[in-house]
PDB file of C-alpha atoms in Angstrom:
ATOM      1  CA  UNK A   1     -16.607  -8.005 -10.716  1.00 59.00           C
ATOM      2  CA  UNK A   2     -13.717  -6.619  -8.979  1.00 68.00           C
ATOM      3  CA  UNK A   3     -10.536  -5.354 -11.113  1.00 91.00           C
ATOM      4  CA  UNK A   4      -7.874  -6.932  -9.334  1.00 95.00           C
ATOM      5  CA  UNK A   5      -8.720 -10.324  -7.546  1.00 96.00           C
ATOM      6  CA  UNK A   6      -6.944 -12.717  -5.453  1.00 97.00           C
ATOM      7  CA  UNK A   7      -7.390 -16.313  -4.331  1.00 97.00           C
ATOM      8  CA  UNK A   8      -7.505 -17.649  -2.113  1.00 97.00           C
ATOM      9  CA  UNK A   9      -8.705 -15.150   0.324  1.00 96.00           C
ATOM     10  CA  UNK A  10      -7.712 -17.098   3.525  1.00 96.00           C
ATOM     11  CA  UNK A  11      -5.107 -19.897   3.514  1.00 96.00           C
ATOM     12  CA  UNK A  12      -3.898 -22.594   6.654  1.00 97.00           C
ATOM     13  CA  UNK A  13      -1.255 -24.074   6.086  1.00 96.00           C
ATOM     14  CA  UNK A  14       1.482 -26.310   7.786  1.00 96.00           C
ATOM     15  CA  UNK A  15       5.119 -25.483   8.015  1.00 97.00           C
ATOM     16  CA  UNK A  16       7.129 -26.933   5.274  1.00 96.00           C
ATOM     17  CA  UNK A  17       4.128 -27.127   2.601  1.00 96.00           C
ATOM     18  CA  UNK A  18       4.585 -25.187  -0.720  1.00 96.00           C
ATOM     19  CA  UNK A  19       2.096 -22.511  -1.141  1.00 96.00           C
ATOM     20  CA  UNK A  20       1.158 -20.378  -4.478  1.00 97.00           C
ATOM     21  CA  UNK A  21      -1.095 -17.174  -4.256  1.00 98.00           C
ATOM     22  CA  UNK A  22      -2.337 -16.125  -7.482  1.00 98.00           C
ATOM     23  CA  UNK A  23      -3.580 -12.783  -8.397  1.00 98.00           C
ATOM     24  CA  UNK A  24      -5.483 -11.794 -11.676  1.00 97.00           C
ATOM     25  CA  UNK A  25      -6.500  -8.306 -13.187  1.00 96.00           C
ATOM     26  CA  UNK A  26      -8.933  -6.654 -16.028  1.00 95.00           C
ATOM     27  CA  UNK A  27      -7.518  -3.500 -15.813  1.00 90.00           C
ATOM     28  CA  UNK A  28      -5.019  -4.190 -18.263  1.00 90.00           C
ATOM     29  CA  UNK A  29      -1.890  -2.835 -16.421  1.00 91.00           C
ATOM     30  CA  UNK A  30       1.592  -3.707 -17.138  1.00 90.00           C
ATOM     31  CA  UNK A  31       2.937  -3.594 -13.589  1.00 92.00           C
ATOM     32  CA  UNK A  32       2.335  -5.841 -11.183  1.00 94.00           C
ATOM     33  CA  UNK A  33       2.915  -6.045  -7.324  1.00 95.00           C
ATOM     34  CA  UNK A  34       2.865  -8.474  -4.237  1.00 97.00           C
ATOM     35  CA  UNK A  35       3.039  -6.794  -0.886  1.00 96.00           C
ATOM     36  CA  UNK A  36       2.842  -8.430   2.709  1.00 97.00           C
ATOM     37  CA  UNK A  37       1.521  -6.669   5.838  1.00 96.00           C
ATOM     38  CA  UNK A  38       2.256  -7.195   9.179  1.00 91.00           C
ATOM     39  CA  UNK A  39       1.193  -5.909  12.525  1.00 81.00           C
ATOM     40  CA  UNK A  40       2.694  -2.198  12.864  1.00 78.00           C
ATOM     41  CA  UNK A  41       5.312  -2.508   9.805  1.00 80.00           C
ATOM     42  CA  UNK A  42       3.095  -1.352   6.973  1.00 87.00           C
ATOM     43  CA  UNK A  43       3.507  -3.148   3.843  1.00 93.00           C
ATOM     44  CA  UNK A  44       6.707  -4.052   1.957  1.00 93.00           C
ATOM     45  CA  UNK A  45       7.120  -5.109  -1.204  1.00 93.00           C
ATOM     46  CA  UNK A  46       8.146  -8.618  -2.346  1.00 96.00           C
ATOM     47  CA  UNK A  47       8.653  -8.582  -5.973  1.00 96.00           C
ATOM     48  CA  UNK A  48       7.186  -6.518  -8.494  1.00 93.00           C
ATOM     49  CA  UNK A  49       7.216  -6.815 -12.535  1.00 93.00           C
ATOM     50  CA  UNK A  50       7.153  -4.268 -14.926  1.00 89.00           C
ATOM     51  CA  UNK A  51       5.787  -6.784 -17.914  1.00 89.00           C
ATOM     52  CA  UNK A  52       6.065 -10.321 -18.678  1.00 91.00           C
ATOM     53  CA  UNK A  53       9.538 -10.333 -19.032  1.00 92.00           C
ATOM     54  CA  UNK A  54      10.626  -8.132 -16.066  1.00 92.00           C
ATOM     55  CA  UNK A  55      10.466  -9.323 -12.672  1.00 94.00           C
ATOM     56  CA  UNK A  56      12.160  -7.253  -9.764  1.00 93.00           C
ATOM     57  CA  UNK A  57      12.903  -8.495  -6.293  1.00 94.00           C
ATOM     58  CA  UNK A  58      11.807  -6.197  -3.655  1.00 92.00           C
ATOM     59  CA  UNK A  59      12.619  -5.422  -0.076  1.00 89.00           C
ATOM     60  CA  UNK A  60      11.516  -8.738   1.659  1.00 94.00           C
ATOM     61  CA  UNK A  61      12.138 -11.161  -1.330  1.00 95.00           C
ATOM     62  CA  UNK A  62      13.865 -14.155   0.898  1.00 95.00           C
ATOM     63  CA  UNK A  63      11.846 -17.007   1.024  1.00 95.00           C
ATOM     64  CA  UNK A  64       9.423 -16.223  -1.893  1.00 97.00           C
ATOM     65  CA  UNK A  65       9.375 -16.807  -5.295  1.00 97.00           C
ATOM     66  CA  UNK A  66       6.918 -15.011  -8.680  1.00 97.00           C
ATOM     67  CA  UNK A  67       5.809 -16.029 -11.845  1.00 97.00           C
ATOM     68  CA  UNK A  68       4.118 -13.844 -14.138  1.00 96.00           C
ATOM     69  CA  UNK A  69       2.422 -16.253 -16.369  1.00 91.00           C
ATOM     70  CA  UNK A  70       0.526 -13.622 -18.626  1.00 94.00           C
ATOM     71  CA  UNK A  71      -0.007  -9.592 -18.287  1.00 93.00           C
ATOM     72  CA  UNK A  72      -3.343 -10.373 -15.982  1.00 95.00           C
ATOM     73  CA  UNK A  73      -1.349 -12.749 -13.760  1.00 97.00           C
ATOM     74  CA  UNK A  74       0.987 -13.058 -11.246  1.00 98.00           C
ATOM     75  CA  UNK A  75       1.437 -15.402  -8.731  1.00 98.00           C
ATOM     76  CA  UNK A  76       3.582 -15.839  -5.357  1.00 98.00           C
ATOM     77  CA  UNK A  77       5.324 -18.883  -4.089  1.00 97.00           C
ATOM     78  CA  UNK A  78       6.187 -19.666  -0.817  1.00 96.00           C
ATOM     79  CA  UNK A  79       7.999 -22.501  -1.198  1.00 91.00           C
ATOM     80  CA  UNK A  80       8.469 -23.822   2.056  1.00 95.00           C
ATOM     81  CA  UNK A  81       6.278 -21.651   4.357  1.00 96.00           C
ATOM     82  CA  UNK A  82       7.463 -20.863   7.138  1.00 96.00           C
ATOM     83  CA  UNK A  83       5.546 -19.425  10.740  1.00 95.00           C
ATOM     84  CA  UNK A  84       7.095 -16.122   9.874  1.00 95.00           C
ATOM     85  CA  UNK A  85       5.504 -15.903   6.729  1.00 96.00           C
ATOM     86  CA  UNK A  86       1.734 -15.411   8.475  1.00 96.00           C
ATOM     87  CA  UNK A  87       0.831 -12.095   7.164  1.00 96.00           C
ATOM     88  CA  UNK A  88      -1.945 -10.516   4.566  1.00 96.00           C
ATOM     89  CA  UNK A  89      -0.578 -10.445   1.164  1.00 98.00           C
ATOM     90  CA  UNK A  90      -1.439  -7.847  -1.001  1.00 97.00           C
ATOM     91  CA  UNK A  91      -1.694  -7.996  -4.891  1.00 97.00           C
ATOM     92  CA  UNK A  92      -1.770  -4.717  -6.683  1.00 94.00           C
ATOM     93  CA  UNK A  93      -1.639  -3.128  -9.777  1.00 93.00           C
ATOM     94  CA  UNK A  94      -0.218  -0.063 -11.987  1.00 89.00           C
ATOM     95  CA  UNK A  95      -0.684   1.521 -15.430  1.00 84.00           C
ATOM     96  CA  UNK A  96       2.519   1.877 -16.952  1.00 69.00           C
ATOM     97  CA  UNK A  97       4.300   4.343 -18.591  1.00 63.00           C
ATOM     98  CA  UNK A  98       5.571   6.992 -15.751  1.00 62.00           C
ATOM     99  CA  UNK A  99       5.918   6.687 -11.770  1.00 57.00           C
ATOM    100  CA  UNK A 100       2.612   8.889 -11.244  1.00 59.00           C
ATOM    101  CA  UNK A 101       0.032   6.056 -11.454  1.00 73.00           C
ATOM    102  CA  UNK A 102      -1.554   4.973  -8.442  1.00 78.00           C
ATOM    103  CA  UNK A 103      -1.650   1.222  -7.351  1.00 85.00           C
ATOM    104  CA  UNK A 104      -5.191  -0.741  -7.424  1.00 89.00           C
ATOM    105  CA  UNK A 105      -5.022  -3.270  -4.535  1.00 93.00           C
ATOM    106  CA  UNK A 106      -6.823  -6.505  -4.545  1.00 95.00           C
ATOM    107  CA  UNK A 107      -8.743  -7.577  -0.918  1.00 94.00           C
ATOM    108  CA  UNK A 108      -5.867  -9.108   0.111  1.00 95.00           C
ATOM    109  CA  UNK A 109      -5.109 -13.444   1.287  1.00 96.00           C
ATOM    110  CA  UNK A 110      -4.680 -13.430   4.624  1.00 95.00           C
ATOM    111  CA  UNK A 111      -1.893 -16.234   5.454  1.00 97.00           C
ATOM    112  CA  UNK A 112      -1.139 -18.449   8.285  1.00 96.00           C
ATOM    113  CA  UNK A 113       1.418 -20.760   8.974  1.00 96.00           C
ATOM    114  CA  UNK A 114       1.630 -23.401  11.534  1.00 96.00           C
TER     115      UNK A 114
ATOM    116  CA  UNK B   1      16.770   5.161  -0.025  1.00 79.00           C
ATOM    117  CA  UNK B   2      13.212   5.897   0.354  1.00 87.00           C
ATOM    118  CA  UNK B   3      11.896   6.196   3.547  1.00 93.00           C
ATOM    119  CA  UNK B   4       7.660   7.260   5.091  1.00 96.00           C
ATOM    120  CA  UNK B   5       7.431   7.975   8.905  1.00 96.00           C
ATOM    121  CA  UNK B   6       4.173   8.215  10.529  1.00 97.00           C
ATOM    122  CA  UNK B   7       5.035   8.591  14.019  1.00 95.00           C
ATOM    123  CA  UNK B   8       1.356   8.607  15.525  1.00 96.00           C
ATOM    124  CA  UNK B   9       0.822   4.397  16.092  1.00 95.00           C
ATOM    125  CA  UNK B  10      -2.873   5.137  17.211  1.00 96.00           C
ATOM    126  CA  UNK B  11      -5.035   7.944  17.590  1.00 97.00           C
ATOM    127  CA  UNK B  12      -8.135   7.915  19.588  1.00 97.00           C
ATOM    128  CA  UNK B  13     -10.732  10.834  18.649  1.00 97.00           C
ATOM    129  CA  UNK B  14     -14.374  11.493  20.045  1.00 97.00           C
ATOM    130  CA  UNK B  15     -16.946  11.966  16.714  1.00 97.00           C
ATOM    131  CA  UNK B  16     -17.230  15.870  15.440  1.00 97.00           C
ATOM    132  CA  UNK B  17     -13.405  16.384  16.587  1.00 97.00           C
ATOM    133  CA  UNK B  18     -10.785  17.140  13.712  1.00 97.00           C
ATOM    134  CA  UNK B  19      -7.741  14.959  13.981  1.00 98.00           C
ATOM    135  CA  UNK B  20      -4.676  15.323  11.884  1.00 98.00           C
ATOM    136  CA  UNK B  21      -2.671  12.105  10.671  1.00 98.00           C
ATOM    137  CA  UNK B  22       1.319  13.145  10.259  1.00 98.00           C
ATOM    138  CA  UNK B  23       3.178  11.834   7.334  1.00 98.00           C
ATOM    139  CA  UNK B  24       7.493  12.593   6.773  1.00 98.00           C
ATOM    140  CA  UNK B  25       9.039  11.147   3.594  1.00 97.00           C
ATOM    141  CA  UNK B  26      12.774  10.912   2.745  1.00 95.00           C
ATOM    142  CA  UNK B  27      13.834  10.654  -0.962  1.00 93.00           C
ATOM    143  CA  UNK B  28      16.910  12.162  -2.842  1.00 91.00           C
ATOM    144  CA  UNK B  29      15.072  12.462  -5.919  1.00 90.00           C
ATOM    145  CA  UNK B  30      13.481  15.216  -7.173  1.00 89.00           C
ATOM    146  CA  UNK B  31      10.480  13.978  -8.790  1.00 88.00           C
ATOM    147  CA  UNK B  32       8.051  11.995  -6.788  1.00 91.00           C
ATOM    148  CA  UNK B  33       4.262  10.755  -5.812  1.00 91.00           C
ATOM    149  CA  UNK B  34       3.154  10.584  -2.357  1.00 93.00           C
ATOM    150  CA  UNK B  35      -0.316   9.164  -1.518  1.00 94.00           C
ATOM    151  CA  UNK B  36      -2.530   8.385   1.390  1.00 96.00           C
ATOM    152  CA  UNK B  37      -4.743   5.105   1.820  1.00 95.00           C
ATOM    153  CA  UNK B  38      -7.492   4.111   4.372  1.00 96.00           C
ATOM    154  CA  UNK B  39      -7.477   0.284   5.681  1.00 95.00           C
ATOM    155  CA  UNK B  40     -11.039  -0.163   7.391  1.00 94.00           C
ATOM    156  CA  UNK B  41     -11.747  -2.794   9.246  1.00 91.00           C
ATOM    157  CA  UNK B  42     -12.502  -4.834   6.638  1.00 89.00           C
ATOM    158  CA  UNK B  43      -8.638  -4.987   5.447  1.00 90.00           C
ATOM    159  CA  UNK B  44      -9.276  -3.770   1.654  1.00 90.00           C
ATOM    160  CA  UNK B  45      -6.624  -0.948   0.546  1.00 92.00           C
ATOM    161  CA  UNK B  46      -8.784   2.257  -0.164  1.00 91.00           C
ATOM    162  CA  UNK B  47      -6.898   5.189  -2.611  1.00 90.00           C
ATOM    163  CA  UNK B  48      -7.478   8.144  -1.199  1.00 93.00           C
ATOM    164  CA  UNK B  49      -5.024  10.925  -2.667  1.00 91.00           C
ATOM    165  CA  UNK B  50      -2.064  11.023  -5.117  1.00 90.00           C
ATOM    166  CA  UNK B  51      -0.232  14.588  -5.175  1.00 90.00           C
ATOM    167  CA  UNK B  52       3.283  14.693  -7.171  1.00 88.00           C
ATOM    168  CA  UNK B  53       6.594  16.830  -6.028  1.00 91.00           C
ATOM    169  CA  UNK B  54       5.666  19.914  -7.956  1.00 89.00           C
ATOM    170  CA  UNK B  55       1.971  20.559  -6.385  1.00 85.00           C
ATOM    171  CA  UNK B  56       2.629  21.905  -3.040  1.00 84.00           C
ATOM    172  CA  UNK B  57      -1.090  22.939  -3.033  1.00 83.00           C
ATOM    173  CA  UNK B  58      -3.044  22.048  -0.905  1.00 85.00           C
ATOM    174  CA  UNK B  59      -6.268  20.143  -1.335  1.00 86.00           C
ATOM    175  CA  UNK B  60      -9.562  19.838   0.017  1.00 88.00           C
ATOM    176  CA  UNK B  61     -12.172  16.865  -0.905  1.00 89.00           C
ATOM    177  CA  UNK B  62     -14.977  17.131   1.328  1.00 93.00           C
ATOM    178  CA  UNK B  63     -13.920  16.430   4.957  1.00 95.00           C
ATOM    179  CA  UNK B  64     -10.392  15.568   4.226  1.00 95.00           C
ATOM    180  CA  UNK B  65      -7.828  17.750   3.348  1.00 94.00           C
ATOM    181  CA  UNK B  66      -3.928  17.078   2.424  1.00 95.00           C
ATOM    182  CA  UNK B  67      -1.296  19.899   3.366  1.00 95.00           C
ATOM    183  CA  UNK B  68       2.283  19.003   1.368  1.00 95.00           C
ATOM    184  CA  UNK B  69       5.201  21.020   2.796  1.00 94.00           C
ATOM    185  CA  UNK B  70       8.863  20.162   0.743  1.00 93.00           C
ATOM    186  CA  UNK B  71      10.202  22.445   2.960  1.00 93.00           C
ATOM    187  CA  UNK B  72       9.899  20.047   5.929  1.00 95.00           C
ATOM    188  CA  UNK B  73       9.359  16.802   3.821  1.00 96.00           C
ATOM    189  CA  UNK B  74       5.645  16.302   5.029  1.00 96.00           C
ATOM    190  CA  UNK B  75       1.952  14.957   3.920  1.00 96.00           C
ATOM    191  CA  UNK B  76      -0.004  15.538   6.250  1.00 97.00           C
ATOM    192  CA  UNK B  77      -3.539  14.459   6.414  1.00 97.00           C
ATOM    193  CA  UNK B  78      -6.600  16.444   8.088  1.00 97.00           C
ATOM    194  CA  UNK B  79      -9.911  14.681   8.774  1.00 97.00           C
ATOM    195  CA  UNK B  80     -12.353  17.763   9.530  1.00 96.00           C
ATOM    196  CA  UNK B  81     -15.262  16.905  12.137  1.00 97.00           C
ATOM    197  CA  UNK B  82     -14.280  12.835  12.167  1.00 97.00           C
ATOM    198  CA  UNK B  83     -17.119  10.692  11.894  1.00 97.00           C
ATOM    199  CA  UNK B  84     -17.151   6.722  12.959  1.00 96.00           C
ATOM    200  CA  UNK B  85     -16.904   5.472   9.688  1.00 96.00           C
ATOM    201  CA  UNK B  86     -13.124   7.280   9.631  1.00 97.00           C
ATOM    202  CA  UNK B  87     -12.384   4.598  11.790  1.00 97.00           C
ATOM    203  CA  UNK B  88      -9.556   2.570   9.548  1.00 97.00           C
ATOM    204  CA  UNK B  89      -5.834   2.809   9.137  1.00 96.00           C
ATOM    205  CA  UNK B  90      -4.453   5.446   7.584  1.00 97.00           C
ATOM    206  CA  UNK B  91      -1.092   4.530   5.143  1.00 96.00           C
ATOM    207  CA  UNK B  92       1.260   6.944   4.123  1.00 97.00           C
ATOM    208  CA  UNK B  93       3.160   6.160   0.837  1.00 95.00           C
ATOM    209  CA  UNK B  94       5.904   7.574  -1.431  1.00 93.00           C
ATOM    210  CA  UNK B  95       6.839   6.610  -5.086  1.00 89.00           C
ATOM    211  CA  UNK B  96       9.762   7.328  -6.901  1.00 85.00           C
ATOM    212  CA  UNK B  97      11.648   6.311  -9.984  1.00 75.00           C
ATOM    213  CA  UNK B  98      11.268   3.209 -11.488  1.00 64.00           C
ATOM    214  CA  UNK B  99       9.962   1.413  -8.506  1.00 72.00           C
ATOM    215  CA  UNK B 100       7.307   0.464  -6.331  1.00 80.00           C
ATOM    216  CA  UNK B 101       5.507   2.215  -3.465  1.00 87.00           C
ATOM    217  CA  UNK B 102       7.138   2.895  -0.055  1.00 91.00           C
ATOM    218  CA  UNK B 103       4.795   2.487   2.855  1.00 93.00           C
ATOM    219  CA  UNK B 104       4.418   4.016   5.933  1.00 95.00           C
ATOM    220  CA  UNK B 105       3.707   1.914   8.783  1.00 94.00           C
ATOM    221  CA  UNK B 106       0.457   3.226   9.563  1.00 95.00           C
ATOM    222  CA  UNK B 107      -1.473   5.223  11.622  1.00 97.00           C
ATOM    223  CA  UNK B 108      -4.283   3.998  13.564  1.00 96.00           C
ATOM    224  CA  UNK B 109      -7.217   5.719  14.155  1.00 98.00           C
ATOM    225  CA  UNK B 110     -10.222   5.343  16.395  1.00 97.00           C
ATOM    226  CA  UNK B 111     -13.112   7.320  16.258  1.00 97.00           C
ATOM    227  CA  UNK B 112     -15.404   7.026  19.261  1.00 96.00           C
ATOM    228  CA  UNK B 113     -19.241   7.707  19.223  1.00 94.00           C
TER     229      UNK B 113
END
């Protein structure tokens, strides 16, 4: 079973709607990331969260929203989607304890808007 | 502010060539992590290397090799005698402090039969 999972893996959905991605982990990490990707820009980071109790906006927070419900979840809102919001989001996750550790990615949701 | 620059958008190879991917980082702090993942086709985020501000050694793993220069604020990535399975996007990334990872915006490379 994969360490870091996300669901759903491929989403349609109408302008307007609310929208949650969730994203779930067995590696046992404190920190946890969303991420979006679009065409050409890389990924940037949405909100991330340290532990339970410490959620951080990131770079492109606008529009979305987080709730880290336990230390394996962590789950993105969008809560009314927008066409601009049709990227692949990206769930991933750190040890913590120092900046060093790398990030474990889940496959991604890819997300469209209409 | 942080900041990764990978200038090349695509690169288009022919198998058994080497092919280097460029990588520029801007940080004011001292201590940091950069790293280097591969996006195949299939869209998963692959780790590939980690090497912190204090190892400017450079390092081989099979094909690939990583040369880290502070002097000019680079990462570059060498893929030695590409094969078609390199074929992916290649991300850039920097980490610093208490935050999350900076990405590049990618480097796209084809690697023709």
């Amino acid at each position: 079973d994969a360490d870091v999972t996300q669901t759903p893996r491929n989403r349609i959905t109408k302008t307007g709607k609310r929208i949650m991605l969730e994203c779930s982990q067995t590696k046992g990490h404190d920190r946890m990331y969303w991420y979006r990707q679009d065409p050409g820009l890389g990924l940037r980071l949405i909100y991330y969260s340290f532990d339970v109790k410490d959620i951080n906006k990131g770079e492109i927070s606008d529009g979305y929203s987080v709730s880290r419900q336990a230390q394996a979840k962590f789950s993105l809102s969008l809560e009314s989607a927008i066409p601009n919001q049709t990227a692949l989001y990206f769930c991933a996750t750190s040890a913590g304890g120092g900046i060093s550790y790398e990030q474990y990615f889940g496959p991604g949701t890819r997300l469209t808007v209409t | 502010a942080q900041k990764v620059t990978q200038a090349q958008t695509e690169i288009s190879v022919v198998e058994k060539e080497d092919v280097t991917l460029d990588c520029v980082y801007e940080t004011r702090d001292t201590t940091y992590y950069l790293f280097w993942y591969k996006q195949p086709p299939s869209g998963e985020l692959v780790f590939l290397i980690r090497r912190n501000s204090f190892d400017e050694q450079n390092e081989i793993s099979g094909r690939y090799s990583w040369n880290f220069q502070k002097s000019t604020s680079s990462f570059n990535f060498t893929i030695t005698a590409s094969q078609v399975v390199d074929s992916a996007v290649y991300f850039c990334a920097l980490l610093t402090g208490r935050r999350a990872l900076t990405f590049g915006s990618g480097t796209r490379l084809q690697v023709q039969p």
